[in-house]
Every structure is written in structure tokens, then in C-alpha cells.
Coordinates of C-alpha atoms and ligand atoms in Angstrom, one line a residue:
M199 CA -59.1 20.6 -54.1
I200 CA -60.2 17.2 -53.2
K201 CA -58.4 15.1 -50.5
V202 CA -57.9 11.4 -50.9
Q203 CA -57.0 9.5 -47.7
I204 CA -55.4 6.2 -48.2
P205 CA -54.6 3.6 -45.5
A206 CA -51.3 1.8 -45.0
T207 CA -51.5 -1.9 -45.7
S208 CA -49.8 -5.1 -44.5
A209 CA -49.6 -7.7 -47.3
N210 CA -49.1 -11.4 -47.2
I211 CA -50.0 -11.8 -43.5
G212 CA -47.3 -14.5 -43.5
S213 CA -48.7 -17.4 -45.6
G214 CA -50.9 -15.5 -48.1
F215 CA -48.1 -14.4 -50.5
D216 CA -49.4 -12.0 -53.1
S217 CA -53.0 -12.7 -52.0
L218 CA -53.9 -11.6 -48.4
G219 CA -53.6 -8.1 -47.1
L220 CA -55.2 -5.8 -44.5
A221 CA -55.5 -2.1 -44.1
L222 CA -54.3 -0.1 -41.0
N223 CA -55.2 3.1 -39.4
L224 CA -52.2 5.0 -40.7
Y225 CA -52.8 7.3 -43.6
N226 CA -51.3 9.2 -46.5
D227 CA -53.3 12.3 -47.6
V228 CA -53.2 13.4 -51.2
H229 CA -54.8 16.7 -52.2
L230 CA -55.4 17.1 -55.9
A231 CA -56.7 19.8 -58.3
E232 CA -56.5 20.2 -62.0
H233 CA -53.8 22.7 -62.8
D234 CA -52.2 24.2 -65.8
G235 CA -48.9 22.3 -65.6
I236 CA -47.3 20.5 -62.7
L237 CA -47.1 21.7 -59.1
I238 CA -46.2 19.2 -56.3
E239 CA -45.8 20.1 -52.7
S240 CA -44.9 17.9 -49.7
L241 CA -46.8 19.0 -46.6
D242 CA -44.5 17.2 -44.2
Q243 CA -40.7 16.6 -44.1
T244 CA -40.9 13.8 -46.7
R245 CA -38.8 14.4 -49.8
V246 CA -41.0 13.6 -52.9
P247 CA -40.3 14.0 -56.6
R248 CA -41.7 17.2 -57.9
T249 CA -41.5 16.3 -61.5
E250 CA -43.4 14.0 -63.8
K251 CA -41.6 11.1 -62.0
N252 CA -43.8 11.6 -59.0
L253 CA -45.8 8.3 -58.7
I254 CA -49.1 10.0 -57.8
Y255 CA -48.8 12.4 -60.8
R256 CA -47.8 9.6 -63.2
T257 CA -50.6 7.4 -62.1
A258 CA -53.2 10.1 -62.3
K259 CA -52.0 11.1 -65.7
S260 CA -52.1 7.5 -66.9
L261 CA -55.8 7.3 -65.8
Y262 CA -56.8 10.4 -67.7
E263 CA -55.1 8.9 -70.8
L264 CA -56.8 5.5 -70.2
C265 CA -60.2 7.3 -70.0
G266 CA -59.4 9.3 -73.2
R267 CA -59.6 12.6 -71.4
P268 CA -57.3 15.6 -72.0
F269 CA -54.9 15.9 -69.1
P270 CA -54.6 19.5 -67.9
G271 CA -51.8 18.9 -65.4
L272 CA -52.1 18.7 -61.6
H273 CA -51.5 20.5 -58.4
I274 CA -50.7 17.9 -55.8
K275 CA -50.1 18.3 -52.0
Q276 CA -49.1 15.2 -50.2
T277 CA -48.7 14.1 -46.6
N278 CA -46.8 10.9 -46.3
N279 CA -47.3 9.3 -42.9
I280 CA -46.7 5.8 -44.3
P281 CA -43.0 5.1 -44.1
M282 CA -41.5 4.5 -47.5
T283 CA -40.0 1.2 -48.6
R284 CA -40.8 -0.5 -45.3
G285 CA -43.4 -3.1 -46.3
L286 CA -46.5 -1.0 -45.3
G287 CA -47.8 -0.2 -48.7
S288 CA -46.4 3.2 -49.4
S289 CA -46.2 2.8 -53.1
S290 CA -49.7 1.3 -53.3
A291 CA -50.9 4.3 -51.4
C292 CA -49.4 6.6 -54.0
I293 CA -50.9 4.6 -56.9
V294 CA -54.3 4.5 -55.2
G295 CA -54.1 8.2 -54.4
G296 CA -53.4 9.0 -58.0
L297 CA -56.1 6.7 -59.4
V298 CA -58.9 7.6 -57.0
G299 CA -58.0 11.3 -57.2
A300 CA -57.9 11.3 -61.0
N301 CA -61.2 9.3 -61.2
E302 CA -62.8 11.8 -58.8
L303 CA -61.6 14.9 -60.7
M304 CA -62.9 13.4 -64.0
G305 CA -66.4 12.9 -62.5
K306 CA -66.0 9.1 -61.6
P307 CA -65.9 7.5 -65.1
L308 CA -64.7 4.2 -63.5
C309 CA -66.2 2.1 -60.7
V310 CA -64.3 0.9 -57.7
S311 CA -63.7 -2.6 -59.0
E312 CA -62.2 -1.1 -62.2
L313 CA -59.8 1.0 -60.0
V314 CA -59.0 -2.2 -58.0
D315 CA -58.0 -3.9 -61.3
I316 CA -55.9 -1.0 -62.6
A317 CA -54.1 -0.6 -59.2
A318 CA -53.1 -4.3 -59.2
Q319 CA -52.0 -4.1 -62.8
L320 CA -49.7 -1.1 -62.0
E321 CA -48.4 -2.7 -58.8
G322 CA -48.1 -6.2 -60.2
H323 CA -49.8 -7.9 -57.3
P324 CA -53.1 -7.1 -55.6
D325 CA -52.4 -7.7 -51.9
N326 CA -51.5 -4.1 -51.0
S327 CA -53.5 -2.1 -53.5
T328 CA -56.8 -3.9 -53.0
P329 CA -57.1 -3.5 -49.2
A330 CA -55.8 0.1 -49.6
I331 CA -58.9 0.8 -51.7
L332 CA -61.4 -1.4 -49.9
G333 CA -60.1 -1.5 -46.3
G334 CA -60.4 -4.5 -43.9
L335 CA -59.0 -7.9 -44.6
V336 CA -58.9 -8.7 -48.3
T337 CA -58.3 -12.0 -50.0
S338 CA -57.5 -11.5 -53.7
V339 CA -56.7 -13.5 -56.8
F340 CA -55.2 -11.5 -59.6
D341 CA -55.6 -13.2 -63.0
G342 CA -53.3 -10.7 -64.7
K343 CA -56.1 -8.4 -65.7
K344 CA -58.8 -8.6 -63.1
V345 CA -58.8 -8.9 -59.3
H346 CA -61.3 -11.4 -57.8
C347 CA -61.5 -10.6 -54.2
V348 CA -63.5 -10.6 -51.0
K349 CA -63.3 -7.9 -48.4
Q350 CA -64.1 -8.8 -44.8
Q351 CA -64.4 -6.5 -41.9
I352 CA -62.2 -7.5 -39.0
A353 CA -63.3 -7.1 -35.4
E354 CA -61.6 -4.2 -33.5
D355 CA -60.4 -6.5 -30.7
L356 CA -56.9 -6.9 -32.2
K357 CA -54.0 -4.5 -32.4
F358 CA -51.3 -4.6 -35.1
V359 CA -48.0 -3.7 -33.6
T360 CA -45.4 -2.7 -36.2
F361 CA -41.7 -3.1 -35.7
I362 CA -40.2 -0.7 -38.2
P363 CA -36.4 -0.6 -38.7
D364 CA -34.4 2.4 -39.7
F365 CA -33.4 0.8 -43.1
E366 CA -35.3 0.3 -46.3
L367 CA -35.8 -2.9 -48.3
K368 CA -37.0 -2.5 -51.9
T369 CA -39.7 -4.9 -52.9
E370 CA -37.9 -5.8 -56.1
V371 CA -34.8 -6.8 -54.1
A372 CA -36.9 -8.8 -51.7
R373 CA -38.7 -10.6 -54.6
Q374 CA -35.4 -11.4 -56.2
S375 CA -34.4 -13.5 -53.2
L376 CA -37.3 -15.9 -53.8
P377 CA -36.8 -19.3 -55.5
K378 CA -38.2 -19.8 -59.0
Q379 CA -39.7 -23.2 -58.1
I380 CA -41.0 -24.7 -54.9
D381 CA -41.7 -28.2 -53.6
H382 CA -45.3 -29.5 -53.9
R383 CA -45.4 -30.1 -50.1
D384 CA -44.4 -26.4 -49.6
A385 CA -47.3 -25.3 -51.8
V386 CA -49.7 -27.4 -49.7
Y387 CA -48.1 -26.0 -46.5
N388 CA -48.8 -22.5 -47.7
L389 CA -52.2 -22.8 -49.3
S390 CA -53.7 -24.5 -46.2
R391 CA -52.3 -21.8 -43.9
A392 CA -53.4 -18.9 -46.1
A393 CA -56.9 -20.2 -46.1
L394 CA -56.7 -20.7 -42.3
M395 CA -55.4 -17.1 -41.9
S396 CA -58.3 -15.6 -43.8
V397 CA -61.1 -17.4 -42.0
S398 CA -59.4 -17.3 -38.6
L399 CA -59.0 -13.5 -38.7
Y400 CA -62.5 -13.1 -39.9
S401 CA -64.1 -15.5 -37.4
G402 CA -62.0 -14.5 -34.4
S403 CA -60.3 -17.9 -34.1
Y404 CA -57.1 -16.2 -33.1
E405 CA -55.6 -19.3 -31.6
N406 CA -54.9 -20.4 -35.2
L407 CA -53.0 -17.3 -36.2
R408 CA -49.5 -18.5 -35.2
V409 CA -49.8 -21.6 -37.3
A410 CA -51.5 -19.7 -40.1
A411 CA -48.8 -17.0 -40.4
D412 CA -46.0 -19.5 -41.0
D413 CA -45.0 -20.0 -44.6
R414 CA -42.4 -21.5 -46.9
L415 CA -42.8 -19.3 -49.9
H416 CA -41.1 -16.1 -48.9
Q417 CA -40.3 -15.5 -45.3
P418 CA -37.5 -18.1 -45.0
Y419 CA -35.7 -16.4 -47.9
R420 CA -36.3 -12.8 -46.8
L421 CA -35.4 -13.1 -43.1
G422 CA -31.7 -13.1 -44.1
L423 CA -32.2 -9.6 -45.7
I424 CA -33.5 -8.2 -42.4
P425 CA -30.9 -8.1 -39.7
H426 CA -32.3 -9.2 -36.3
A427 CA -35.7 -10.2 -37.8
G428 CA -35.5 -13.8 -36.5
K429 CA -34.7 -12.6 -33.0
I430 CA -37.5 -10.0 -33.0
L431 CA -40.0 -12.6 -34.2
D432 CA -39.0 -14.8 -31.2
I433 CA -39.3 -11.8 -28.9
L434 CA -42.8 -10.8 -30.1
Y435 CA -44.0 -14.4 -29.5
E436 CA -42.5 -14.4 -26.1
A437 CA -44.3 -11.1 -25.4
G438 CA -47.6 -12.9 -26.2
A439 CA -48.4 -12.1 -29.8
Y440 CA -50.9 -14.3 -31.6
A441 CA -48.8 -14.1 -34.7
G442 CA -45.7 -12.5 -36.1
Y443 CA -44.7 -12.1 -39.7
I444 CA -42.8 -10.0 -42.2
S445 CA -45.2 -7.2 -43.4
G446 CA -45.3 -7.3 -47.2
A447 CA -41.9 -7.6 -48.6
G448 CA -40.4 -6.3 -45.3
P449 CA -38.4 -5.0 -43.6
T450 CA -41.2 -4.1 -41.1
L451 CA -42.2 -7.0 -38.8
M452 CA -45.8 -7.2 -37.7
A453 CA -47.2 -8.6 -34.4
I454 CA -51.0 -9.4 -34.2
V455 CA -51.8 -8.9 -30.6
D456 CA -54.9 -9.1 -28.4
G457 CA -56.3 -5.6 -28.1
S458 CA -56.5 -5.9 -24.3
A459 CA -52.8 -6.9 -23.9
Q460 CA -51.5 -4.0 -21.8
S461 CA -47.8 -4.6 -21.6
F462 CA -47.0 -6.1 -25.0
E463 CA -45.2 -3.1 -26.5
A464 CA -43.2 -2.3 -23.3
D465 CA -42.2 -6.0 -22.9
A466 CA -41.1 -6.3 -26.5
K467 CA -39.2 -3.0 -26.4
A468 CA -37.4 -4.0 -23.2
A469 CA -36.5 -7.4 -24.7
I470 CA -35.2 -5.8 -27.9
E471 CA -33.1 -3.3 -25.9
Q472 CA -31.7 -6.1 -23.8
E473 CA -30.5 -7.9 -26.9
G474 CA -28.7 -4.7 -27.9
I475 CA -30.8 -4.3 -31.1
L476 CA -31.0 -0.7 -32.1
G477 CA -32.9 1.4 -34.7
W478 CA -36.3 -0.3 -34.6
R479 CA -39.4 1.7 -33.6
I480 CA -42.6 0.2 -32.3
E481 CA -46.0 1.6 -33.3
T482 CA -49.4 0.2 -32.6
R483 CA -52.2 0.3 -35.2
Q484 CA -55.7 -1.0 -35.6
I485 CA -57.5 -2.4 -38.6
D486 CA -59.0 0.2 -41.0
N487 CA -62.3 -1.3 -42.2
Q488 CA -63.1 1.7 -44.4
G489 CA -60.4 1.9 -47.0
T490 CA -59.7 5.0 -49.2
Q491 CA -61.9 8.0 -48.6
V492 CA -62.4 11.2 -50.6
F493 CA -63.2 14.5 -49.0
V494 CA -63.8 17.9 -50.7
D495 CA -61.4 20.5 -49.2
Ligands
HSE47 N1 -46.8 -9.7 -51.9 C1 -45.8 -8.7 -52.1 C2 -44.4 -9.3 -51.8 C3 -46.0 -7.5 -51.3 O1 -44.3 -10.0 -50.8 O2 -43.5 -9.1 -52.6 C4 -45.1 -6.4 -51.5 O3 -45.4 -5.3 -50.7

């Protein structure tokens, strides 16, 4: 079997809606081998579809078909460390696992940039799938067929503290909450901040991150879908975060924090408890600058 290791991702980074995303050191593992028929196993407690509905299976099969190769069926073993439907790129991880795995099993007929394009086509936006494949901080433009992107390695002097609630928020629901049209001033507000976020993360100008994370395209509309989100964002700034934002479509909230800040997690946890807010877990991650990796079992 081969093993494909795919990182979690945090899309948007506040102002970069459907464009910016970064990879985190939290991984799903997908083991794949050609098999006569379909055999899907979950190696952890996660319940996954064991039929043709399985997203990894479907994606892998579609790549065989796209490449004009006969599809023999697959044996898949998956470990899902990335929480599902929480805004940390779990569906992208499945799509990327299926694509990279199938490409590897076929002898790599496609190059990485072609996989990046297909992943974005399947997902509908590039800001999770591209950093999931490439790692680091990725700025992407998706023209409907192709992803035009730059990956930048981020210094490891930051930590990314995730506040993960015990409820799910489906991306399609979170996208339905968005307005069809926006004011020209709001467009300028966001494009300037998204550009600032990209260069500030890369250059270490972390004092800009708070302004850069602010946006008017999605977060104001989504905060109402995530109980306590506004309060938790206040708390994480009070605890000293450089920036706080809704990770992807939510409901996870992300704090970008100085890597040397010792008491951030404890202070934020205590403040959340003091507010009587229950059901949120706090986990600390770092940037993954490598992206998806393939190993031979
Ligand atoms: N950019 C997408 C959104 C990310 O915000 O809807 C979904 O994970």
C-alpha cells in the first residue's frame, strides 16, 4: 500500500476569502492499494462511508476515469485526525488524498499543478485544497479551470491556536449566509487587507495581522451562525493574539499567536470558562511547510 499524509488547512485567514489558506501540522492519513472491488476501513473511531459514496474513493475513481485508465477498485484505510465539518479542510484532505493517491497508484501521469487544478475544480474554491497539496501559506486565484498561485514558507515563530466547538457548520450553509452583492468600499476594504495578510505573514510583519484579518465579505455574516464566536474573538485578542478569525467557513476560530507566548492557551481557556462558554476545545498547531507527502508502506 501507499500512504498519503495530508495536512489540515485554515482558509481565508480573515480577509482572503476564497484565496488565502495555510497548512497546519495536523494530518489525515490515507492508505491506498488497487483492489478487486471496494474495501474501506477506518483506522480510528471516525465513522466513514464504506460504499462508493466515500469521498476519497469517489475522487480516486474519477481521476482514473479522467486519465482514461481502467479502474480496478480500491482498498482504502483512513485515519481522520482533522475534525470534520469544522473549517479545517477535512473535505479537501479527502479530495487531495484520493487524487494524490490515485495519481501515485497510476504511476504519476499528472504533475502537481494539474492535481492542484483538479482539486480546486472538485472543491469549488482553491484556498483549502491548494495549501493542502503544497503546504505553507498559499495565495491562489482560481479562474474556473486553473489555479494561479504562490506558495510561501512561513517562519516557525508563530503558533496557530484552534478553538474548535462541539458542533458542525456545513460550508454550503455558511456560504448561503453571504450576500450576493457587496459595496465597492467593502471590496477595497478586503482586497487591501488580503494583500497585507499575505505579505505580512511572509515577511514577519506580525503587527499588521490584526488589521489584515478583518473583513467585510464573510465573517460579519457568519459570526451569527457560531454561538459565542464574537466573545471568543474578543477573548483571544485580550489574551494577546496577533490575529483572530473564522477558520475557513467555520465554526472553528483561529488565533495567530507569537510562538513564545507561554500562557496564551491557559489565559484564553480560563476566560472562556469564566464566561460560562462550554464545548470548545483549544489545540495548538504550527505551520506545515511541506504539504501532502507520499510514503510506501
Ligand atoms: N473559502 C471557503 C469559504 C472556505 O469560506 O466558504 C471553505 O472551507
